[in-house]
C-alpha cells in the first residue's frame, strides 16, 4: 500500500491555490450548501406539472420519521381502487396496521434464519449479515402482499398512528438488540441442550416482542364499523367488519394480479429471467419475493400501459441523487458537481449496482407521464413526505433521472407477454442476501 507523502500534499496545495476557481468555490461553500452552489438551470427548462396522462389521485400521505415508504406507496395503490369503487374524495388505509404485523413477522423470519444457521460460526458472512441488518422499516411489494393476504387491511381511523409508529428508531433498536442476544443465547443453548431448547427460547422472546409492539402500536382491531361519506356528501356505514373481511370486500384477490419487474443491467442477472434474494422476506411460508428482470425500455412500456388504463404504479428507486426535495424535482441535469469539483459522477447503471454506488432506497407511486412520440419525457410522482413539500406532495421526475435511478415497478401481469409471464412464474434464480435488489428492505 502506498502512503500519502507530505511533499506531495504541499505541491497539490500550491496547485490548488493557483486556480482562482477553487477560491470562488471555497468562499461559496463557507456559507452555502454544496448542492445550492452547483445547482444549474442550463438544461432544466421543463419543470411544469403538465402531463399527457395524469391520473386523478387522492391527497399525498406522510410517513413521518419512519422508513415505511413501501407500505405507504402500496396502500396508496389500494386506496385508489377503494376510493374509485366507493366514490371517495379523501381516504387512507392504515399503514400502521401493516407495519405492526410486518415487524412481528420480520422478527419471526429473522429468528428462523438464525436457527437455520445455528451451526455457523458467529462471523459467517451470511449469519453476520442477518444479525447486523436485523429488522428495519423497509420492505418489498411481495412482503406487503404477504401481510395483507394473512392479516387483511383496515381504514386509518380504525388503527391510527401513534408516536412510535411514526418514529420507529427506538423500537427497532430494542428489537434488534433482542435478536442479536437471541442469536448468541441460541448458539449456547444449541451446543448444551439442543434445538428444542432454542425453539422454546424463541417462543419466549417472540412473545415479549409481540407485547412490545402491541404497547407501541396499540391493540390490533378485531372488529370495526366502516363509516365514510362519499363525494356526493352521502353518509355510509358498514357494520361488523374485521381486517380480513374488509380486504375481501373491497380488494378481493386483486393483489395477486400484480408482479414485480426490475431493471438490473448486471452481468449476473440476464434479462427475461426471474430472481429472488436469499433471506429477503417477512412471512415464513409466504410468497417469495420475485422480480422479473427486463430492459429499461420494456419496463417503461409496461408502466405506461398501466397508466393509460387509469391505474397508478408502485415503483422503487434511489432518491439519494440529484433531487430538490422541497421544490419537488428529481433531475440528473440540475446539479453540476463535475464542473465544480473535477470529479466524475456518472457510472454505468450496472456498475453502479455492482459497486454499491446506487441501490433502491425509496418507494413511491407513478401517477402521470408526459409523452413525445410515445416516449416518456417526464413523470409525475406521488410521494409520502406530506403535502407541504413539492406540489402538494407530488413531484416531477425527468426522463433521464428515471432511466438512471429507477430499478423496480409493479404492474398488472396482464400486460406481460406470454414469454415474460412464463419467465416470471419459473423458479426464480436465488441471489445472495446482500444483493442490491434487496436493498429497499434494508
Short mmCIF file of C-alpha atoms in Angstrom, two decimals:
data_model
loop_
_atom_site.label_atom_id
_atom_site.label_comp_id
_atom_site.label_asym_id
_atom_site.label_seq_id
_atom_site.Cartn_x
_atom_site.Cartn_y
_atom_site.Cartn_z
CA UNK A 1 0.00 0.00 0.00
CA UNK A 2 1.23 3.49 -0.81
CA UNK A 3 1.12 6.23 1.81
CA UNK A 4 0.33 9.92 1.27
CA UNK A 5 3.60 11.89 1.26
CA UNK A 6 3.72 15.33 2.86
CA UNK A 7 5.74 16.79 -0.01
CA UNK A 8 3.07 15.62 -2.45
CA UNK A 9 0.35 17.36 -0.44
CA UNK A 10 2.39 20.59 -0.44
CA UNK A 11 2.68 20.51 -4.25
CA UNK A 12 -1.03 19.76 -4.60
CA UNK A 13 -1.97 22.65 -2.29
CA UNK A 14 0.25 25.05 -4.26
CA UNK A 15 -1.50 23.95 -7.45
CA UNK A 16 -4.91 24.41 -5.78
CA UNK A 17 -4.06 27.99 -4.74
CA UNK A 18 -3.08 28.97 -8.28
CA UNK A 19 -6.57 28.26 -9.67
CA UNK A 20 -8.95 31.15 -8.83
CA UNK A 21 -11.95 28.89 -9.41
CA UNK A 22 -11.03 26.99 -6.25
CA UNK A 23 -11.13 30.22 -4.22
CA UNK A 24 -14.59 31.04 -5.54
CA UNK A 25 -15.87 27.56 -4.63
CA UNK A 26 -14.22 27.67 -1.20
CA UNK A 27 -15.76 31.05 -0.38
CA UNK A 28 -19.18 29.91 -1.56
CA UNK A 29 -19.05 26.71 0.50
CA UNK A 30 -18.18 28.62 3.67
CA UNK A 31 -21.78 29.86 3.83
CA UNK A 32 -23.80 27.78 1.33
CA UNK A 33 -24.52 24.03 0.94
CA UNK A 34 -22.70 22.40 -1.98
CA UNK A 35 -25.98 21.37 -3.66
CA UNK A 36 -27.06 25.03 -3.85
CA UNK A 37 -23.69 26.16 -5.16
CA UNK A 38 -23.75 23.68 -8.04
CA UNK A 39 -27.47 23.99 -8.85
CA UNK A 40 -27.89 24.58 -12.59
CA UNK A 41 -30.81 25.54 -14.81
CA UNK A 42 -28.82 25.30 -18.03
CA UNK A 43 -30.59 22.14 -19.17
CA UNK A 44 -33.57 22.05 -16.81
CA UNK A 45 -36.31 24.02 -18.52
CA UNK A 46 -39.45 21.91 -18.48
CA UNK A 47 -40.33 21.99 -14.78
CA UNK A 48 -44.09 22.49 -15.06
CA UNK A 49 -46.64 19.90 -13.98
CA UNK A 50 -48.41 19.24 -17.26
CA UNK A 51 -48.70 15.61 -18.37
CA UNK A 52 -50.31 13.73 -21.26
CA UNK A 53 -51.51 11.03 -18.87
CA UNK A 54 -52.38 12.25 -15.38
CA UNK A 55 -54.43 10.07 -13.07
CA UNK A 56 -56.57 11.97 -10.60
CA UNK A 57 -55.44 10.79 -7.17
CA UNK A 58 -56.05 11.50 -3.51
CA UNK A 59 -54.03 13.76 -1.21
CA UNK A 60 -50.40 12.79 -0.53
CA UNK A 61 -49.75 10.95 2.74
CA UNK A 62 -46.91 11.36 5.25
CA UNK A 63 -44.70 8.54 6.52
CA UNK A 64 -43.03 10.95 9.01
CA UNK A 65 -39.86 9.73 10.78
CA UNK A 66 -40.08 6.16 9.55
CA UNK A 67 -38.89 4.08 6.61
CA UNK A 68 -42.33 2.80 5.66
CA UNK A 69 -42.30 4.25 2.13
CA UNK A 70 -43.03 0.87 0.55
CA UNK A 71 -46.11 0.45 2.75
CA UNK A 72 -47.36 3.97 2.06
CA UNK A 73 -46.88 3.53 -1.68
CA UNK A 74 -48.62 0.15 -1.64
CA UNK A 75 -51.57 1.37 0.43
CA UNK A 76 -51.83 4.33 -1.96
CA UNK A 77 -52.28 1.87 -4.83
CA UNK A 78 -55.05 0.06 -2.94
CA UNK A 79 -56.80 3.16 -1.61
CA UNK A 80 -57.26 4.41 -5.18
CA UNK A 81 -59.06 1.16 -6.00
CA UNK A 82 -61.30 1.54 -2.95
CA UNK A 83 -61.86 5.27 -3.47
CA UNK A 84 -62.94 4.71 -7.06
CA UNK A 85 -65.28 1.91 -6.02
CA UNK A 86 -66.90 3.97 -3.24
CA UNK A 87 -66.64 7.44 -4.87
CA UNK A 88 -64.45 8.91 -2.10
CA UNK A 89 -62.68 12.28 -2.16
CA UNK A 90 -60.47 11.52 0.84
CA UNK A 91 -59.39 8.16 2.23
CA UNK A 92 -56.36 6.43 3.76
CA UNK A 93 -55.72 2.85 4.73
CA UNK A 94 -53.88 2.19 7.98
CA UNK A 95 -50.17 1.97 7.21
CA UNK A 96 -49.58 1.40 10.91
CA UNK A 97 -51.63 -1.81 10.82
CA UNK A 98 -49.44 -3.23 8.03
CA UNK A 99 -46.24 -2.10 9.75
CA UNK A 100 -47.29 -3.68 13.06
CA UNK A 101 -47.64 -7.15 11.57
CA UNK A 102 -44.70 -6.69 9.22
CA UNK A 103 -42.37 -6.05 12.13
CA UNK A 104 -43.73 -9.02 14.05
CA UNK A 105 -43.39 -11.31 11.03
CA UNK A 106 -39.91 -9.98 10.22
CA UNK A 107 -38.84 -10.75 13.78
CA UNK A 108 -40.06 -14.32 13.44
CA UNK A 109 -38.48 -14.62 9.97
CA UNK A 110 -35.13 -13.40 11.27
CA UNK A 111 -35.22 -15.76 14.24
CA UNK A 112 -35.94 -18.66 11.91
CA UNK A 113 -32.99 -17.65 9.72
CA UNK A 114 -30.76 -17.55 12.80
CA UNK A 115 -31.95 -21.04 13.78
CA UNK A 116 -31.35 -22.30 10.25
CA UNK A 117 -27.75 -21.06 10.51
CA UNK A 118 -27.25 -22.27 14.09
CA UNK A 119 -24.27 -24.46 13.10
CA UNK A 120 -22.40 -21.50 11.59
CA UNK A 121 -19.70 -19.51 13.38
CA UNK A 122 -20.70 -16.05 14.58
CA UNK A 123 -18.57 -14.44 11.84
CA UNK A 124 -20.06 -16.45 8.97
CA UNK A 125 -20.84 -13.85 6.32
CA UNK A 126 -24.50 -14.80 5.89
CA UNK A 127 -25.20 -15.03 9.62
CA UNK A 128 -23.30 -11.80 10.22
CA UNK A 129 -25.35 -10.07 7.50
CA UNK A 130 -28.64 -11.23 9.01
CA UNK A 131 -27.69 -10.29 12.56
CA UNK A 132 -26.22 -6.94 11.51
CA UNK A 133 -29.28 -5.98 9.47
CA UNK A 134 -31.84 -7.27 11.95
CA UNK A 135 -35.26 -5.86 11.15
CA UNK A 136 -35.95 -2.44 9.65
CA UNK A 137 -38.88 -0.39 8.40
CA UNK A 138 -38.04 -1.24 4.78
CA UNK A 139 -39.67 -3.86 2.63
CA UNK A 140 -40.77 -5.09 -0.76
CA UNK A 141 -44.04 -5.30 -2.69
CA UNK A 142 -44.35 -9.06 -2.22
CA UNK A 143 -43.80 -8.60 1.51
CA UNK A 144 -46.74 -6.19 1.54
CA UNK A 145 -48.83 -8.81 -0.29
CA UNK A 146 -47.89 -11.39 2.33
CA UNK A 147 -49.08 -9.21 5.21
CA UNK A 148 -52.34 -8.20 3.53
CA UNK A 149 -53.19 -11.75 2.49
CA UNK A 150 -52.58 -13.04 6.03
CA UNK A 151 -53.87 -10.18 8.18
CA UNK A 152 -56.06 -8.04 5.92
CA UNK A 153 -56.47 -4.25 5.84
CA UNK A 154 -58.36 -1.56 7.69
CA UNK A 155 -59.06 2.17 7.29
CA UNK A 156 -56.63 4.53 9.00
CA UNK A 157 -59.20 5.77 11.52
CA UNK A 158 -59.63 2.19 12.76
CA UNK A 159 -55.92 1.79 13.55
CA UNK A 160 -54.38 5.29 13.65
CA UNK A 161 -50.78 6.37 14.00
CA UNK A 162 -49.05 6.50 17.37
CA UNK A 163 -45.92 8.39 18.27
CA UNK A 164 -43.97 5.14 17.98
CA UNK A 165 -45.43 4.06 14.64
CA UNK A 166 -44.37 7.40 13.14
CA UNK A 167 -40.90 7.43 14.73
CA UNK A 168 -39.58 3.89 14.80
CA UNK A 169 -35.90 4.16 15.71
CA UNK A 170 -36.26 3.29 19.41
CA UNK A 171 -38.36 0.16 18.97
CA UNK A 172 -36.21 -1.00 16.06
CA UNK A 173 -33.14 -0.69 18.29
CA UNK A 174 -34.78 -2.68 21.10
CA UNK A 175 -35.94 -5.44 18.78
CA UNK A 176 -32.60 -5.69 17.00
CA UNK A 177 -30.69 -5.89 20.27
CA UNK A 178 -33.06 -8.67 21.33
CA UNK A 179 -32.46 -10.52 18.06
CA UNK A 180 -28.69 -10.32 18.49
CA UNK A 181 -28.95 -11.53 22.07
CA UNK A 182 -31.19 -14.35 20.87
CA UNK A 183 -28.56 -15.34 18.28
CA UNK A 184 -25.90 -15.50 20.99
CA UNK A 185 -28.07 -17.31 23.55
CA UNK A 186 -29.42 -19.71 20.92
CA UNK A 187 -25.91 -20.78 19.94
CA UNK A 188 -25.00 -21.57 23.53
CA UNK A 189 -28.27 -23.39 24.18
CA UNK A 190 -27.95 -25.41 20.99
CA UNK A 191 -24.49 -26.62 21.96
CA UNK A 192 -25.53 -27.59 25.51
CA UNK A 193 -29.23 -28.53 25.38
CA UNK A 194 -30.19 -28.95 21.72
CA UNK A 195 -32.62 -27.43 19.25
CA UNK A 196 -35.76 -27.85 21.36
CA UNK A 197 -34.32 -25.52 23.98
CA UNK A 198 -33.60 -23.00 21.22
CA UNK A 199 -37.19 -23.17 19.98
CA UNK A 200 -38.52 -22.66 23.50
CA UNK A 201 -36.32 -19.59 23.88
CA UNK A 202 -37.52 -18.28 20.51
CA UNK A 203 -41.16 -18.54 21.59
CA UNK A 204 -40.43 -16.65 24.83
CA UNK A 205 -38.54 -13.83 23.11
CA UNK A 206 -41.04 -13.53 20.25
CA UNK A 207 -43.94 -13.21 22.70
CA UNK A 208 -42.19 -10.39 24.55
CA UNK A 209 -41.50 -8.56 21.29
CA UNK A 210 -45.16 -9.02 20.33
CA UNK A 211 -46.16 -7.41 23.64
CA UNK A 212 -43.76 -4.53 22.95
CA UNK A 213 -45.31 -3.96 19.52
CA UNK A 214 -48.85 -4.00 20.92
CA UNK A 215 -47.80 -1.41 23.50
CA UNK A 216 -46.14 0.72 20.81
CA UNK A 217 -48.82 0.46 18.11
CA UNK A 218 -51.99 -0.22 20.11
CA UNK A 219 -54.35 -3.19 20.33
CA UNK A 220 -54.90 -4.59 16.82
CA UNK A 221 -58.53 -4.26 15.67
CA UNK A 222 -60.67 -7.37 15.89
CA UNK A 223 -64.00 -5.92 14.73
CA UNK A 224 -64.98 -2.47 13.45
CA UNK A 225 -67.60 -0.48 11.57
CA UNK A 226 -66.56 1.27 8.36
CA UNK A 227 -68.03 4.77 8.22
CA UNK A 228 -67.47 7.10 5.28
CA UNK A 229 -69.03 10.00 3.39
CA UNK A 230 -68.83 9.80 -0.41
CA UNK A 231 -68.05 12.60 -2.87
CA UNK A 232 -71.75 13.46 -3.07
CA UNK A 233 -71.95 14.02 0.68
CA UNK A 234 -73.87 10.82 1.40
CA UNK A 235 -73.07 9.02 4.67
CA UNK A 236 -72.48 5.25 4.70
CA UNK A 237 -71.78 2.69 7.39
CA UNK A 238 -70.85 -0.98 7.02
CA UNK A 239 -71.09 -2.85 10.32
CA UNK A 240 -69.28 -5.85 11.73
CA UNK A 241 -66.11 -5.93 9.65
CA UNK A 242 -62.68 -7.23 10.57
CA UNK A 243 -59.43 -6.59 8.67
CA UNK A 244 -59.70 -9.79 6.61
CA UNK A 245 -63.36 -9.28 5.70
CA UNK A 246 -62.62 -5.63 4.82
CA UNK A 247 -59.85 -6.78 2.49
CA UNK A 248 -62.07 -9.40 0.87
CA UNK A 249 -64.96 -6.96 0.41
CA UNK A 250 -63.02 -4.08 -1.11
CA UNK A 251 -59.84 -5.60 -2.61
CA UNK A 252 -60.58 -9.28 -3.03
CA UNK A 253 -57.77 -11.10 -4.84
CA UNK A 254 -56.60 -8.01 -6.73
CA UNK A 255 -53.14 -8.09 -5.13
CA UNK A 256 -52.43 -11.43 -6.78
CA UNK A 257 -52.68 -9.75 -10.21
CA UNK A 258 -49.53 -7.66 -9.68
CA UNK A 259 -45.95 -8.67 -10.43
CA UNK A 260 -42.60 -7.01 -9.78
CA UNK A 261 -40.39 -6.09 -12.72
CA UNK A 262 -36.86 -4.75 -12.29
CA UNK A 263 -34.17 -3.17 -14.42
CA UNK A 264 -30.86 -4.53 -13.14
CA UNK A 265 -28.38 -4.49 -16.06
CA UNK A 266 -25.68 -6.50 -14.31
CA UNK A 267 -23.79 -9.49 -15.70
CA UNK A 268 -25.17 -11.86 -13.06
CA UNK A 269 -28.80 -11.07 -13.96
CA UNK A 270 -29.64 -11.84 -17.61
CA UNK A 271 -32.85 -10.19 -18.78
CA UNK A 272 -36.16 -12.06 -19.04
CA UNK A 273 -35.42 -14.27 -16.06
CA UNK A 274 -36.88 -14.13 -12.56
CA UNK A 275 -34.87 -13.61 -9.39
CA UNK A 276 -35.24 -13.71 -5.64
CA UNK A 277 -32.89 -12.71 -2.82
CA UNK A 278 -31.91 -15.24 -0.17
CA UNK A 279 -33.37 -14.42 3.25
CA UNK A 280 -35.40 -11.50 1.91
CA UNK A 281 -38.90 -11.81 3.31
CA UNK A 282 -41.22 -11.43 6.26
CA UNK A 283 -43.91 -14.14 6.46
CA UNK A 284 -42.48 -17.65 6.81
CA UNK A 285 -44.04 -19.84 4.08
CA UNK A 286 -45.42 -16.70 2.42
CA UNK A 287 -44.98 -15.60 -1.17
CA UNK A 288 -41.33 -15.48 -2.23
CA UNK A 289 -40.12 -12.02 -3.23
CA UNK A 290 -39.82 -12.40 -7.01
CA UNK A 291 -38.56 -9.98 -9.68
CA UNK A 292 -38.62 -10.31 -13.46
CA UNK A 293 -35.59 -8.51 -14.92
CA UNK A 294 -36.40 -6.55 -18.10
CA UNK A 295 -34.74 -3.92 -20.30
CA UNK A 296 -35.46 -0.34 -19.25
CA UNK A 297 -37.45 0.43 -22.42
CA UNK A 298 -39.69 -2.54 -21.68
CA UNK A 299 -40.14 -1.50 -18.04
CA UNK A 300 -41.27 1.96 -19.16
CA UNK A 301 -43.56 0.48 -21.81
CA UNK A 302 -45.32 -1.68 -19.22
CA UNK A 303 -45.63 1.24 -16.77
CA UNK A 304 -47.15 3.47 -19.44
CA UNK A 305 -49.65 0.75 -20.41
CA UNK A 306 -50.89 0.61 -16.84
CA UNK A 307 -51.08 4.41 -16.55
CA UNK A 308 -53.12 4.57 -19.77
CA UNK A 309 -55.62 2.21 -18.12
CA UNK A 310 -56.00 4.61 -15.18
CA UNK A 311 -54.01 2.58 -12.62
CA UNK A 312 -51.14 4.16 -10.70
CA UNK A 313 -47.82 2.29 -10.42
CA UNK A 314 -45.79 1.39 -7.32
CA UNK A 315 -42.05 1.72 -8.02
CA UNK A 316 -38.65 1.63 -6.30
CA UNK A 317 -35.74 3.98 -6.95
CA UNK A 318 -32.64 5.62 -5.48
CA UNK A 319 -33.59 9.13 -4.36
CA UNK A 320 -30.15 9.92 -2.93
CA UNK A 321 -29.03 11.76 -6.06
CA UNK A 322 -29.92 14.93 -7.93
CA UNK A 323 -33.08 15.90 -6.11
CA UNK A 324 -34.71 19.13 -4.98
CA UNK A 325 -36.92 17.69 -2.26
CA UNK A 326 -38.55 20.97 -1.30
CA UNK A 327 -39.18 22.12 -4.87
CA UNK A 328 -40.26 18.69 -5.96
CA UNK A 329 -37.88 17.83 -8.80
CA UNK A 330 -35.62 14.86 -9.46
CA UNK A 331 -33.41 15.61 -12.45
CA UNK A 332 -29.82 14.48 -13.01
CA UNK A 333 -29.11 17.64 -15.04
CA UNK A 334 -29.91 20.11 -12.28
CA UNK A 335 -26.68 19.82 -10.22
CA UNK A 336 -23.31 20.31 -11.92
CA UNK A 337 -20.94 18.67 -9.44
CA UNK A 338 -18.45 17.79 -12.18
CA UNK A 339 -17.60 21.40 -13.14
CA UNK A 340 -17.24 22.44 -9.51
CA UNK A 341 -15.08 19.53 -8.32
CA UNK A 342 -13.48 17.99 -11.41
CA UNK A 343 -14.74 14.60 -10.19
CA UNK A 344 -16.77 12.24 -12.38
CA UNK A 345 -20.23 11.37 -11.01
CA UNK A 346 -21.64 9.19 -13.75
CA UNK A 347 -21.36 5.42 -13.88
CA UNK A 348 -22.92 2.74 -15.99
CA UNK A 349 -26.12 1.62 -14.24
CA UNK A 350 -24.89 -1.95 -13.88
CA UNK A 351 -21.55 -0.81 -12.45
CA UNK A 352 -23.40 1.44 -10.01
CA UNK A 353 -25.23 -1.60 -8.68
CA UNK A 354 -22.18 -3.86 -8.60
CA UNK A 355 -20.04 -1.34 -6.73
CA UNK A 356 -22.84 -0.08 -4.46
CA UNK A 357 -22.77 3.43 -5.87
CA UNK A 358 -26.55 3.21 -6.18
CA UNK A 359 -29.38 0.98 -5.00
CA UNK A 360 -33.08 1.22 -4.23
CA UNK A 361 -33.87 3.17 -1.06
CA UNK A 362 -37.35 4.62 -1.60
CA UNK A 363 -40.72 3.52 -2.97
CA UNK A 364 -43.36 5.88 -4.40
CA UNK A 365 -46.17 5.85 -6.97
CA UNK A 366 -46.16 6.99 -10.58
CA UNK A 367 -49.39 8.85 -11.33
CA UNK A 368 -48.67 10.54 -14.66
CA UNK A 369 -46.34 10.82 -17.64
CA UNK A 370 -45.60 13.30 -20.43
CA UNK A 371 -45.01 11.70 -23.83
CA UNK A 372 -43.32 12.74 -27.06
CA UNK A 373 -43.63 10.32 -29.97
CA UNK A 374 -44.70 7.69 -27.45
CA UNK A 375 -41.61 8.14 -25.27
CA UNK A 376 -41.62 9.49 -21.72
CA UNK A 377 -40.14 12.96 -21.23
CA UNK A 378 -41.08 13.36 -17.54
CA UNK A 379 -43.07 11.57 -14.86
CA UNK A 380 -45.49 12.68 -12.14
CA UNK A 381 -44.76 11.08 -8.77
CA UNK A 382 -46.88 10.72 -5.64
CA UNK A 383 -44.60 10.72 -2.61
CA UNK A 384 -45.27 10.07 1.09
CA UNK A 385 -43.44 13.02 2.62
CA UNK A 386 -46.53 15.12 3.35
CA UNK A 387 -48.28 17.89 1.43
CA UNK A 388 -46.02 20.79 2.49
CA UNK A 389 -43.30 19.83 0.01
CA UNK A 390 -43.18 19.91 -3.78
CA UNK A 391 -46.61 20.49 -5.38
CA UNK A 392 -48.87 19.38 -2.50
CA UNK A 393 -46.65 16.32 -2.07
CA UNK A 394 -46.38 15.47 -5.79
CA UNK A 395 -43.03 15.52 -7.60
CA UNK A 396 -41.74 15.80 -11.15
CA UNK A 397 -39.08 13.36 -12.34
CA UNK A 398 -37.06 13.78 -15.53
CA UNK A 399 -36.81 11.01 -18.11
CA UNK A 400 -33.04 10.74 -17.74
CA UNK A 401 -33.22 10.56 -13.92
CA UNK A 402 -35.88 7.85 -14.18
CA UNK A 403 -33.67 5.78 -16.51
CA UNK A 404 -30.63 6.05 -14.22
CA UNK A 405 -32.15 5.63 -10.79
CA UNK A 406 -35.39 3.65 -11.15
CA UNK A 407 -34.90 -0.06 -10.55
CA UNK A 408 -38.33 -1.58 -9.97
CA UNK A 409 -42.01 -1.23 -10.84
CA UNK A 410 -45.08 -3.29 -10.02
CA UNK A 411 -47.55 -3.86 -12.87
CA UNK A 412 -50.58 -5.98 -13.59
CA UNK A 413 -49.47 -9.32 -15.00
CA UNK A 414 -51.97 -8.94 -17.85
CA UNK A 415 -49.52 -6.55 -19.54
CA UNK A 416 -46.73 -9.15 -19.67
CA UNK A 417 -46.15 -11.17 -22.82
CA UNK A 418 -46.66 -14.92 -22.66
CA UNK A 419 -42.89 -15.39 -22.62
CA UNK A 420 -42.44 -12.85 -19.80
CA UNK A 421 -45.17 -14.39 -17.70
CA UNK A 422 -43.61 -17.82 -18.16
CA UNK A 423 -40.23 -16.42 -17.06
CA UNK A 424 -41.80 -14.73 -14.02
CA UNK A 425 -43.55 -17.94 -12.95
CA UNK A 426 -40.42 -20.07 -13.37
CA UNK A 427 -38.40 -20.99 -10.29
CA UNK A 428 -36.51 -17.76 -9.52
CA UNK A 429 -32.73 -17.66 -9.51
CA UNK A 430 -31.59 -17.10 -5.94
CA UNK A 431 -29.29 -14.12 -5.38
CA UNK A 432 -27.05 -13.62 -2.35
CA UNK A 433 -28.60 -11.99 0.75
CA UNK A 434 -26.63 -8.76 0.19
CA UNK A 435 -27.57 -8.34 -3.47
CA UNK A 436 -28.63 -4.71 -4.19
CA UNK A 437 -32.05 -5.89 -5.41
CA UNK A 438 -32.87 -6.46 -1.75
CA UNK A 439 -31.76 -3.02 -0.55
CA UNK A 440 -35.26 -1.49 -0.34
CA UNK A 441 -35.91 -3.80 2.61
CA UNK A 442 -32.76 -2.74 4.49
#
